[in-house]
mmCIF file of C-alpha atoms in Angstrom:
data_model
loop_
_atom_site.group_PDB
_atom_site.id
_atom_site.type_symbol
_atom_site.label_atom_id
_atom_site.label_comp_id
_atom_site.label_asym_id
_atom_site.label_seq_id
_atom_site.Cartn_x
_atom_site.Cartn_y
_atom_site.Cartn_z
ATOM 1 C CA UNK C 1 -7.066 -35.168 -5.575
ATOM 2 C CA UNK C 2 -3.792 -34.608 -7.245
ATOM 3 C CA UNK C 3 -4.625 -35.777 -10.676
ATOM 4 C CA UNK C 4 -8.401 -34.080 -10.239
ATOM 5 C CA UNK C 5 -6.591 -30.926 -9.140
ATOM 6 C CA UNK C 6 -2.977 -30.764 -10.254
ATOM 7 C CA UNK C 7 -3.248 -27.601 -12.602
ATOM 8 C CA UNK C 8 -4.816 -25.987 -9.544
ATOM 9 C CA UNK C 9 -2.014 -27.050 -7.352
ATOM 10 C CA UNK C 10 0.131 -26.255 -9.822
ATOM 11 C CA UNK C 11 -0.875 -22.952 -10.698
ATOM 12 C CA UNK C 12 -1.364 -21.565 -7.037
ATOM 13 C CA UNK C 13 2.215 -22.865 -6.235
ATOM 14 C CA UNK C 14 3.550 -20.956 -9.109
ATOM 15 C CA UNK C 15 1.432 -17.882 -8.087
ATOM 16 C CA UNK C 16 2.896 -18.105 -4.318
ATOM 17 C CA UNK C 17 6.515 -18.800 -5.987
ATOM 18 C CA UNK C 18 6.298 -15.841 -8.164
ATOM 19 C CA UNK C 19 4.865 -13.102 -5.814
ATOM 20 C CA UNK C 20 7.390 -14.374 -3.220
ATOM 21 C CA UNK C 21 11.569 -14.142 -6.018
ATOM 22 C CA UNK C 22 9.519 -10.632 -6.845
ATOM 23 C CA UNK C 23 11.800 -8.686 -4.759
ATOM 24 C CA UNK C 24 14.883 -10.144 -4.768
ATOM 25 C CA UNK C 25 14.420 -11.047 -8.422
ATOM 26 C CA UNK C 26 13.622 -7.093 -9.080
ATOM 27 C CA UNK C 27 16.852 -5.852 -6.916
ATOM 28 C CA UNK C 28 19.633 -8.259 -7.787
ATOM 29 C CA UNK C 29 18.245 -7.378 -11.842
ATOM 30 C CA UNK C 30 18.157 -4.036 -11.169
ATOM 31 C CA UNK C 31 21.923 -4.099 -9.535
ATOM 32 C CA UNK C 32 23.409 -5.802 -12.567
ATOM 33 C CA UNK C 33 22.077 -3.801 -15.215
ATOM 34 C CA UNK C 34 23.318 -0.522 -13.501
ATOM 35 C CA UNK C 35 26.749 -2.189 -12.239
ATOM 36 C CA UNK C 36 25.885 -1.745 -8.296
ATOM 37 C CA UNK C 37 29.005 -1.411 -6.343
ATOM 38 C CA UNK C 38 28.229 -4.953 -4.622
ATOM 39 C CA UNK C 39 28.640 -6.213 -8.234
ATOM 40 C CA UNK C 40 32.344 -4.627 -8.546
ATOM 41 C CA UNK C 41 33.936 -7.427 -7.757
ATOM 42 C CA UNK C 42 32.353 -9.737 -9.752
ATOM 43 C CA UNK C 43 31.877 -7.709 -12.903
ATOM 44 C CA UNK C 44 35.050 -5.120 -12.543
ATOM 45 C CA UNK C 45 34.780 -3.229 -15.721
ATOM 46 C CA UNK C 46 31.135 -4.118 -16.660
ATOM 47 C CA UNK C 47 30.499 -2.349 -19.470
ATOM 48 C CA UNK C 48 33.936 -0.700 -20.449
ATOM 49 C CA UNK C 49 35.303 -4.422 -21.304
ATOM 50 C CA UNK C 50 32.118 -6.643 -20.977
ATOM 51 C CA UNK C 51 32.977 -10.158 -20.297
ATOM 52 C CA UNK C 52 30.596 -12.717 -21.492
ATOM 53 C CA UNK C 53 29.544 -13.672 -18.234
ATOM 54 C CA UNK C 54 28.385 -10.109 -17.578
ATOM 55 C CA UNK C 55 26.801 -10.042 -20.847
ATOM 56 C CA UNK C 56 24.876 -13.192 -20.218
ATOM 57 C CA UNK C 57 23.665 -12.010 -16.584
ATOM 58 C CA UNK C 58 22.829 -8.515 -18.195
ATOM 59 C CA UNK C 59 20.771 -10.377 -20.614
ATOM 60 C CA UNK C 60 19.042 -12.594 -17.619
ATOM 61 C CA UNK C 61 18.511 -9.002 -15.976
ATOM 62 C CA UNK C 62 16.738 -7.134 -18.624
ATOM 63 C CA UNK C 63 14.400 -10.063 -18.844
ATOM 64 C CA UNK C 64 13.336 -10.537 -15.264
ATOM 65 C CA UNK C 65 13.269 -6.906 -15.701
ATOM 66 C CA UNK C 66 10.880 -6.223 -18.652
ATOM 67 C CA UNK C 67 8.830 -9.496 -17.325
ATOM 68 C CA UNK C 68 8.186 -8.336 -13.505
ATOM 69 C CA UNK C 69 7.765 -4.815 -13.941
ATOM 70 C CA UNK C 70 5.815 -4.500 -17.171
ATOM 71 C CA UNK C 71 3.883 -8.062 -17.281
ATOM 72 C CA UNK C 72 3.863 -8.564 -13.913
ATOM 73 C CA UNK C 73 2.127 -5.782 -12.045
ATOM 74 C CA UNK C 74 0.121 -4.829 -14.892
ATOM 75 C CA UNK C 75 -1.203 -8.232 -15.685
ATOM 76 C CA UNK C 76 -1.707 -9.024 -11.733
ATOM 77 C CA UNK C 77 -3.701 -5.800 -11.026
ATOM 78 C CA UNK C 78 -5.617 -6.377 -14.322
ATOM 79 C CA UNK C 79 -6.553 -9.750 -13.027
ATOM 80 C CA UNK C 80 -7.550 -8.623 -10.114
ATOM 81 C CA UNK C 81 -9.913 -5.816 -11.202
ATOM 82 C CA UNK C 82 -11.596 -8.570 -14.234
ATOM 83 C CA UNK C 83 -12.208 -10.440 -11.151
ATOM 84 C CA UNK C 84 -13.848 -7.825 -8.811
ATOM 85 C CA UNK C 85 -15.902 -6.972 -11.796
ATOM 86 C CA UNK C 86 -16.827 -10.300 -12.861
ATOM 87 C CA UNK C 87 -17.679 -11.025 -8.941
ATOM 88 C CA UNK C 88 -20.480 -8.062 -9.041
ATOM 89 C CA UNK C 89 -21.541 -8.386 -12.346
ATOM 90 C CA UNK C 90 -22.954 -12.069 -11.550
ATOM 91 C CA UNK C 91 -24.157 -11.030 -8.147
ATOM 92 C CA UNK C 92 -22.050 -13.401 -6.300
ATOM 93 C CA UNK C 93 -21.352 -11.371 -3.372
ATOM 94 C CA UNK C 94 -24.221 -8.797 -2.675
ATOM 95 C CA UNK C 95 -24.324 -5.409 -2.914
ATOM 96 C CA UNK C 96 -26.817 -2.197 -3.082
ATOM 97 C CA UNK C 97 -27.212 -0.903 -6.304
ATOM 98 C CA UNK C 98 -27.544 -1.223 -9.786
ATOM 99 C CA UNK C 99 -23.705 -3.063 -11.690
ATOM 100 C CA UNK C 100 -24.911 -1.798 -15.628
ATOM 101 C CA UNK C 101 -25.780 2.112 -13.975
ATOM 102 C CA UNK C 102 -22.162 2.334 -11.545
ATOM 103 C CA UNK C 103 -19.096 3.775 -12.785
ATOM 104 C CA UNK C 104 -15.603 1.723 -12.841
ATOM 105 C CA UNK C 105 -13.973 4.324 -9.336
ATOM 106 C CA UNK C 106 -18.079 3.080 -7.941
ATOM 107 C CA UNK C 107 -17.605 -0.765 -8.591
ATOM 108 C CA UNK C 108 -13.650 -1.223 -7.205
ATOM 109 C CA UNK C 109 -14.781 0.877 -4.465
ATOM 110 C CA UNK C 110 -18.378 -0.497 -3.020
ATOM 111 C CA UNK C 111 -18.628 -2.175 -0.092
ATOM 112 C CA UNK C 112 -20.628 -5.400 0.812
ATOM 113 C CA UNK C 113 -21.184 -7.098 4.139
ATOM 114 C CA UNK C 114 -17.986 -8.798 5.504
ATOM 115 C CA UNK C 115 -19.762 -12.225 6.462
ATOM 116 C CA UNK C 116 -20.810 -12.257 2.874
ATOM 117 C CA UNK C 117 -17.217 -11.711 1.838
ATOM 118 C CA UNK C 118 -15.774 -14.428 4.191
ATOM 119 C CA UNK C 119 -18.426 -16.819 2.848
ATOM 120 C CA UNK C 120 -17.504 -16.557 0.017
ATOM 121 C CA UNK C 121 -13.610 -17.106 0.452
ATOM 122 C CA UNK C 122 -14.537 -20.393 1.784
ATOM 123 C CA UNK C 123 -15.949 -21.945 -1.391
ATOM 124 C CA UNK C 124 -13.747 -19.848 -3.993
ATOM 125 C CA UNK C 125 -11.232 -22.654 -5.563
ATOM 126 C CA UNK C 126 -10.042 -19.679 -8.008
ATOM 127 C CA UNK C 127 -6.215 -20.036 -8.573
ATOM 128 C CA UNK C 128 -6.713 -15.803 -7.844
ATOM 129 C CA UNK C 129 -7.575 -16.516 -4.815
ATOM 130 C CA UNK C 130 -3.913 -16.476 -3.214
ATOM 131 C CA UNK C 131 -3.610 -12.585 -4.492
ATOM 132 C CA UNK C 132 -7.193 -11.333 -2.536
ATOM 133 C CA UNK C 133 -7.833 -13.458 0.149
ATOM 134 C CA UNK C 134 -6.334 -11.612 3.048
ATOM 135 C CA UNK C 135 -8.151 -8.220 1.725
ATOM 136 C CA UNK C 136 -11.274 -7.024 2.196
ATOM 137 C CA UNK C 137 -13.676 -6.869 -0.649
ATOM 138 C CA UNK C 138 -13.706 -3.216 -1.015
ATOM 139 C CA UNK C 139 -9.237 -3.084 -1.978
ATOM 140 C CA UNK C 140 -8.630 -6.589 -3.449
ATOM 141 C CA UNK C 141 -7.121 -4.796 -6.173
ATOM 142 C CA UNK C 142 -4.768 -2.979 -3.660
ATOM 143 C CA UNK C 143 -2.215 -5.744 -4.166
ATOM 144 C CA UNK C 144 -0.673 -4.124 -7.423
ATOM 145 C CA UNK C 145 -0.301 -0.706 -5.581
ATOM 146 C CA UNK C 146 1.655 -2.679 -2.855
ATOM 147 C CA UNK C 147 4.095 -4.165 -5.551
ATOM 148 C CA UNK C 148 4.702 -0.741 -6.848
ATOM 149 C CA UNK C 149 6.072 0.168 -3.793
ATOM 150 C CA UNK C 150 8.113 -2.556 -3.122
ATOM 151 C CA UNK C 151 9.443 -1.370 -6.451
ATOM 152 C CA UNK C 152 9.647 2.138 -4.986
ATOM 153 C CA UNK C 153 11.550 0.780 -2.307
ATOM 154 C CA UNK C 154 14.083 -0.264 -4.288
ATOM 155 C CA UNK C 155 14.927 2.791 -6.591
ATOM 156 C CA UNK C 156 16.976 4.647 -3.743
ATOM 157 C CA UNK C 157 18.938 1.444 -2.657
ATOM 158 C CA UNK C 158 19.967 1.106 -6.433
ATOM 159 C CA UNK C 159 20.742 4.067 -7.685
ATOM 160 C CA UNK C 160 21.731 6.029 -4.946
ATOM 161 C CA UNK C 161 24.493 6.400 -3.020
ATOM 162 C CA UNK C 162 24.838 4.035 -0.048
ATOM 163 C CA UNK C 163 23.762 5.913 3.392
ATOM 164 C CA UNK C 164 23.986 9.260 1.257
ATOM 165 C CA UNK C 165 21.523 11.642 2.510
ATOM 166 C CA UNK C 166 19.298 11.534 -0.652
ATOM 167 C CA UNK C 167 19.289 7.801 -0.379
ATOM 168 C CA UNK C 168 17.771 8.198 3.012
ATOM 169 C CA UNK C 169 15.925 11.269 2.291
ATOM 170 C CA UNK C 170 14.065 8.834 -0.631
ATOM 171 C CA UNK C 171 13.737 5.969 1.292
ATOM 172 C CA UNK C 172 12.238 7.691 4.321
ATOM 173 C CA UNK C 173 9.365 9.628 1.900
ATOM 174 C CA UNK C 174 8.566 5.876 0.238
ATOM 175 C CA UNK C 175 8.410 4.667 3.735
ATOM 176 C CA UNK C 176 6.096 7.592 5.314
ATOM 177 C CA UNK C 177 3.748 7.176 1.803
ATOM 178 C CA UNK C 178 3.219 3.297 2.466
ATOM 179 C CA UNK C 179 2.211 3.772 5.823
ATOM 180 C CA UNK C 180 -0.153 7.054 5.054
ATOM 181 C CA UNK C 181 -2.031 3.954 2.562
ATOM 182 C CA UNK C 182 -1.781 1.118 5.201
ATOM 183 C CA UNK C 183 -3.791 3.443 7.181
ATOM 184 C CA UNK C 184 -6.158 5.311 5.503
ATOM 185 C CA UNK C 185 -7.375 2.322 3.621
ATOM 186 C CA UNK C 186 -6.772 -0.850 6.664
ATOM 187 C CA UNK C 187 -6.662 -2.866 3.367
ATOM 188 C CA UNK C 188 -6.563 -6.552 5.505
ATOM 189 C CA UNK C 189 -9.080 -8.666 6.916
ATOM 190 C CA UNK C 190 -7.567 -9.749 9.870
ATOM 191 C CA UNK C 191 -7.097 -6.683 12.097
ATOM 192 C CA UNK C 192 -3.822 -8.056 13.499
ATOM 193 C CA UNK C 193 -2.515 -7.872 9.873
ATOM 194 C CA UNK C 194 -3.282 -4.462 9.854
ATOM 195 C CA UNK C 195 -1.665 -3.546 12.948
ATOM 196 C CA UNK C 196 1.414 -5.238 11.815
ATOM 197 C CA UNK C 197 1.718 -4.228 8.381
ATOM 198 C CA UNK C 198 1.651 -0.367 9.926
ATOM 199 C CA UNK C 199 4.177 -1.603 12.913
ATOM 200 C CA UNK C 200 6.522 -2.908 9.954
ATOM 201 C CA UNK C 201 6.713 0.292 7.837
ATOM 202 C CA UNK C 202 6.866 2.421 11.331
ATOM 203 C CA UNK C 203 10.221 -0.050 12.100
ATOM 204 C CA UNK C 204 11.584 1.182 9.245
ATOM 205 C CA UNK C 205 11.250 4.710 9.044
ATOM 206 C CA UNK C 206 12.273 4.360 12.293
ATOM 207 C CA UNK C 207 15.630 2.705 11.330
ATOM 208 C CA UNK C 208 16.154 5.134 8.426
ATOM 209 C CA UNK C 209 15.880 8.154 10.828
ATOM 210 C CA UNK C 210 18.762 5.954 13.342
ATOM 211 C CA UNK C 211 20.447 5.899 10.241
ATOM 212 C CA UNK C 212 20.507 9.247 9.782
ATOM 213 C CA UNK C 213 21.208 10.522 13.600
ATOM 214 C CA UNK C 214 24.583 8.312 13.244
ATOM 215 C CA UNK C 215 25.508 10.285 10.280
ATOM 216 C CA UNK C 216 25.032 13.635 12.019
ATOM 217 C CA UNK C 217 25.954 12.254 15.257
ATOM 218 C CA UNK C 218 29.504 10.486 14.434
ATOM 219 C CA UNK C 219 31.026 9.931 17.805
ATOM 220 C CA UNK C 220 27.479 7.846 19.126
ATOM 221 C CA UNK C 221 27.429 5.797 16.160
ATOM 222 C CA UNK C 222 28.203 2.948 18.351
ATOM 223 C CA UNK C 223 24.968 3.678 20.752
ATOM 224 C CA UNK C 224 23.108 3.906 17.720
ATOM 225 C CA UNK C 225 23.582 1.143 16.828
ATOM 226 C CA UNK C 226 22.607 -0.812 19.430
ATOM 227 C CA UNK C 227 19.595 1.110 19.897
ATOM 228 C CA UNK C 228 18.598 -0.058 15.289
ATOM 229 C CA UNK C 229 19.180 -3.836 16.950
ATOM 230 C CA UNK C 230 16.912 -3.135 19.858
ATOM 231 C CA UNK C 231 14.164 -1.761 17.848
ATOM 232 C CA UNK C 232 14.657 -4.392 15.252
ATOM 233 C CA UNK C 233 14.922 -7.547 18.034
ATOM 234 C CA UNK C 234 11.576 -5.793 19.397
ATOM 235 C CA UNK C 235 9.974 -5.848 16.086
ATOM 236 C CA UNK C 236 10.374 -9.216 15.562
ATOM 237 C CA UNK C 237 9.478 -10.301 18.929
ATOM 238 C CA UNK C 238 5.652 -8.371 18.201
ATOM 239 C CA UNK C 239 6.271 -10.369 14.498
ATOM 240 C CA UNK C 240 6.467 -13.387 16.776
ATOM 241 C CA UNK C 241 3.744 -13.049 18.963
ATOM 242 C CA UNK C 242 1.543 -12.279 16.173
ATOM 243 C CA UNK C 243 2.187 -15.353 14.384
ATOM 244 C CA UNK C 244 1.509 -17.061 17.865
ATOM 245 C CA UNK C 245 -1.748 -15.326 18.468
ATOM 246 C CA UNK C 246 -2.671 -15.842 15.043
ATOM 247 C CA UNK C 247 -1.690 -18.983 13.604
ATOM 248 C CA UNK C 248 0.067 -21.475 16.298
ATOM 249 C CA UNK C 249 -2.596 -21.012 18.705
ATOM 250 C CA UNK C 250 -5.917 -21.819 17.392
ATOM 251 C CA UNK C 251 -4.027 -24.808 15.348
ATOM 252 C CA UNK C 252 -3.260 -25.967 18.707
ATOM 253 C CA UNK C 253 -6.760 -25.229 20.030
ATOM 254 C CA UNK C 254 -8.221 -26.938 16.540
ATOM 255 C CA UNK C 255 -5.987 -29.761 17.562
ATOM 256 C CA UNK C 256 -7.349 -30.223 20.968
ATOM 257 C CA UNK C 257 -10.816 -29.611 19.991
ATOM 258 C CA UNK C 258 -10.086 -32.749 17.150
ATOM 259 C CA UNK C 259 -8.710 -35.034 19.776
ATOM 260 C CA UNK C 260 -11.361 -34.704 22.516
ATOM 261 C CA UNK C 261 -14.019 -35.027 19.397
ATOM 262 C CA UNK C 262 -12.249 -38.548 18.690
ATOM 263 C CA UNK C 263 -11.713 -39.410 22.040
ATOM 264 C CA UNK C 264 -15.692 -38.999 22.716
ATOM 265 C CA UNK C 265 -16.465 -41.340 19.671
ATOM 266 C CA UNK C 266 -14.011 -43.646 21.056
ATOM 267 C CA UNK C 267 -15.961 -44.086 24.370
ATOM 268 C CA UNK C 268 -19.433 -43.633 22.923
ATOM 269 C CA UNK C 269 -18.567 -46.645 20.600
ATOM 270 C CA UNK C 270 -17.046 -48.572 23.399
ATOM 271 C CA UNK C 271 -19.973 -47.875 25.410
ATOM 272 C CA UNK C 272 -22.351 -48.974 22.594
ATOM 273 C CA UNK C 273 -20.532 -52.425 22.327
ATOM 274 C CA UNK C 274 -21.064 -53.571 25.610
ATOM 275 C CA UNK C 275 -24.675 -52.603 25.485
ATOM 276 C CA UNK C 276 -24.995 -54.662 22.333
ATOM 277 C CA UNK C 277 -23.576 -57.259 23.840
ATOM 278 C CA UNK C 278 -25.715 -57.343 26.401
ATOM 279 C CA UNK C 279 -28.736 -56.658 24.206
ATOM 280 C CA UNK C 280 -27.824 -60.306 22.036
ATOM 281 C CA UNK C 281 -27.302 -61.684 25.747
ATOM 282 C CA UNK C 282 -30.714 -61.328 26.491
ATOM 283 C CA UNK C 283 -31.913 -62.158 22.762
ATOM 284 C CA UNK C 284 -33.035 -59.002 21.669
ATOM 285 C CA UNK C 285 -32.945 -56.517 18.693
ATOM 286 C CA UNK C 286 -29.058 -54.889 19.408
ATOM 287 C CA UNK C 287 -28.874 -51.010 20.499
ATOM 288 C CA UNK C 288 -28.958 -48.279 17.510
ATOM 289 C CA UNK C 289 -26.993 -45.221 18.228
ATOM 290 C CA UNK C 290 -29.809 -43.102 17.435
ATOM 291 C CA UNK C 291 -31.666 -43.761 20.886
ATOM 292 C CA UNK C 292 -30.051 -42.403 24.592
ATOM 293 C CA UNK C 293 -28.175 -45.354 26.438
ATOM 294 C CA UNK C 294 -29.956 -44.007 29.518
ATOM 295 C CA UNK C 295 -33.413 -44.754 27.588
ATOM 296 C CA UNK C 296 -32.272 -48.144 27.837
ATOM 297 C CA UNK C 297 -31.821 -48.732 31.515
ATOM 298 C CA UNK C 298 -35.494 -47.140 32.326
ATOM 299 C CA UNK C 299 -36.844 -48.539 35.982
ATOM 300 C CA UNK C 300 -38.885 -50.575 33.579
ATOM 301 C CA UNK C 301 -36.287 -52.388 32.032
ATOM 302 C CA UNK C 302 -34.124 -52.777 35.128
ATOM 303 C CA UNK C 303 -37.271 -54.573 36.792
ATOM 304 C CA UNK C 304 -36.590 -57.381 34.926
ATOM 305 C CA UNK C 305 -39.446 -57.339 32.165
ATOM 306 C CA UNK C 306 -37.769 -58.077 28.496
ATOM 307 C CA UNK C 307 -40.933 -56.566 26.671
ATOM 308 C CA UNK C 308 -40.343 -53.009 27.365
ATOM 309 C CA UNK C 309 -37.121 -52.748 25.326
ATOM 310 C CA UNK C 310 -39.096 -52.901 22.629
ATOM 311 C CA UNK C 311 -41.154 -49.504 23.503
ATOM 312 C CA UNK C 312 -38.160 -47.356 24.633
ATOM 313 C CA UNK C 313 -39.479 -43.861 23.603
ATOM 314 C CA UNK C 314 -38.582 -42.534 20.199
ATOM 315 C CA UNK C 315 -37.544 -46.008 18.917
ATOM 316 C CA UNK C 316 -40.700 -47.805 16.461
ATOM 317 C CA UNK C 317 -41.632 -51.299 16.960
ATOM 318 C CA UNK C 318 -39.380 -53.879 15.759
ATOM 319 C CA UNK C 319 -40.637 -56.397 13.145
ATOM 320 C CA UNK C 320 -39.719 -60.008 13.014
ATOM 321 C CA UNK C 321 -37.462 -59.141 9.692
ATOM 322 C CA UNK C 322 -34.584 -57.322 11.658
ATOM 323 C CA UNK C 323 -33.569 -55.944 8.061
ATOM 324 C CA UNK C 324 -36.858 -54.369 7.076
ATOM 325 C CA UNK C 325 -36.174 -52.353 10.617
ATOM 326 C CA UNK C 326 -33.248 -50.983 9.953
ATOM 327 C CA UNK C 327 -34.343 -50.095 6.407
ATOM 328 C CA UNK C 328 -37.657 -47.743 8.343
ATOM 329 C CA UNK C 329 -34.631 -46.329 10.636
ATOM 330 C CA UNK C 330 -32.599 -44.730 7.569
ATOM 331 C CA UNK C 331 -35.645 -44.123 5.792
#
C-alpha cells in the first residue's frame, strides 16, 4: 500500500497540513508585517531601525502572505470548481439536464440525489477529496468562500485597535455574515455539522457582544466575565457531545458489531471441527460449511443408517474421487 499509494498519502497529508497552519500562518504573517503590538517586544523599533532578524521574519511574512492569500484560495476554489465541472461533464454523478446547454451559476448550483452523492464519496481516491467531502454536491466549491472569511476574521484583530469599538463593531458584522451563509445554504452533509458550525459562529457573536457590555458596563466586568467562560465551557461541552454522537459512538458500535462477527466464526468453526471429526469417525466424506449442521443430525441419520449422509438435502452425491467433489462444489 505505501509504495502503491505514497504520492496519494503524501499529497492528502500535505492538503490536511496546509488547510489546517492556514490561520495561524495568515495572522502571525499578517502581525509582523504591520508590527502588531504583541510583536513590540520582540521587534521594538521594527521598521524605524530594522534589525536583521525583523527583516528576515518580514521577508518569511510577505511570503506566507502572497502564497496563502493569492495562490492559495484562488488555486483551491479553482480546483474545486474544475472538479465539479469535470464530475458533470462525464456524467459521473447524475443529474437532469443537458451539461453543453447549462450556464457556469446552472452547473455549480444543480442538485443531484444525495445517495448518488454519498456513493460516490465512497469510491473517489481523488487527493481533492479532503476539500469536498463533508459538503453536499450542490456547494463543494463553498470551501474557498469559508477561507475568505477566516481571512475576514482576521482583518479587525490586526489592524484594529484591541477591544476598540470598531474592532468589535467589525468583528461582530464578519461574525453575523458567516452565520447568515451557514444558514441559508446548510453547506454540510452531516446535519450535526450544520447545527454546529451555526452554534460556533452564534458563540462568538455572542462573546463579542459580552465583550462589548463590559466596556459599557465597567463596574460588572467581573460578572461578565464569568458569564464569556460559561458560555464558552457550554460550547464546548455541545462540541463534545457532538464528537461523541458522531464519531466515538458508532466506532464503538462498529467495534462491537466486529467482535461479535469474529466471535460467531470462532464458534461456527469450532462447531464444524467436531462434526468433522465425527464425520472421519464414522468414515465418511467430512462436513462442508455450505450445508446446515442441523441437516446433518436429521431423525434419519440419528437412527443409525450411514447411507443417508450422503443425501442430506441441497448437498450432490459424493463420488469415489473426494477431489473431483469438491471441484463440482466451487464450480
Amino acid at each position: 500500500f505505501w509504495h502503491s499509494n505514497i504520492n496519494y498519502v503524501l499529497g492528502f497529508f500535505i492538503l490536511i497540513l496546509t488547510q489546517s497552519l492556514f490561520l495561524p500562518v495568515v495572522q502571525s504573517a499578517s502581525m509582523i508585517a504591520t508590527c502588531h503590538v504583541d510583536y513590540q517586544c520582540d521587534f521594538p523599533r521594527c521598521y524605524e531601525q530594522m534589525s536583521i532578524k525583523y527583516g528576515v521574519s518580514l521577508y518569511f511574512a510577505y511570503v506566507a502572505l502572497l502564497i496563502t492569500l493569492t495562490v492559495m484560495i484562488p488555486f483551491f476554489t479553482y480546483m474545486l470548481v474544475k472538479r465539479k465541472l469535470f464530475l458533470l461533464e462525464n456524467r459521473l454523478v447524475s443529474y437532469d439536464g443537458d451539461y453543453h446547454s447549462m450556464g457556469l451559476v446552472a452547473k455549480l448550483l444543480v442538485e443531484i440525489d444525495e445517495a448518488d452523492w454519498d456513493l460516490f464519496l465512497l469510491k473517489d481516491s481523488s487527493i481533492m477529496r479532503a476539500l469536498y467531502e463533508m459538503y453536499e454536491f450542490r456547494y463543494i466549491a463553498i470551501h474557498g468562500v469559508f477561507l475568505v472569511f477566516k481571512v475576514f476574521l482576521l482583518l479587525p484583530v490586526v489592524f484594529l485597535k484591541r477591544n476598540s469599538v470598531e474592532q468589535l463593531a467589525v468583528a461582530g458584522c464578519v461574525e453575523v455574515g458567516l452565520l447568515v451563509l451557514l444558514t441559508a445554504t446548510d453547506a454540510f452533509i452531516n446535519p450535526w455539522m450544520d447545527a454546529l458550525a451555526r452554534v460556533g459562529s452564534f458563540h462568538q457573536i455572542l462573546q463579542v457582544g459580552l465583550v462589548a457590555l463590559s466596556r459599557v458596563l465597567d463596574e460588572h466586568a467581573r460578572t461578565i466575565g464569568f458569564v464569556m467562560i460559561a458560555v464558552s465551557a457550554a460550547y464546548i461541552a455541545v462540541l463534545v457531545a457532538v464528537i461523541i454522537h458522531e464519531i466515538v459512538l458508532p466506532y464503538l458500535a462498529v467495534r462491537r458489531m466486529r467482535a461479535a462477527e469474529t466471535e460467531t466464526y470462532r464458534q461456527r468453526n469450532l462447531a464444524t471441527k467436531w462434526v468433522d471429526i465425527a464425520f472421519m469417525a464414522l468414515g465418511s466424506t467430512s462436513y462442508t460449511s455450505d450445508v446446515p449442521i442441523t441437516d446433518y443430525f436429521s431423525p434419519e441419520v440419528l437412527g443409525g443408517a450411514v447411507a443417508p449422509l450422503y443425501d442430506v438435502p441441497h448437498r450432490p452425491n459424493p463420488t469415489a474421487d473426494d477431489e473431483a467433489f469438491r471441484a463440482t462444489e466451487y464450480e
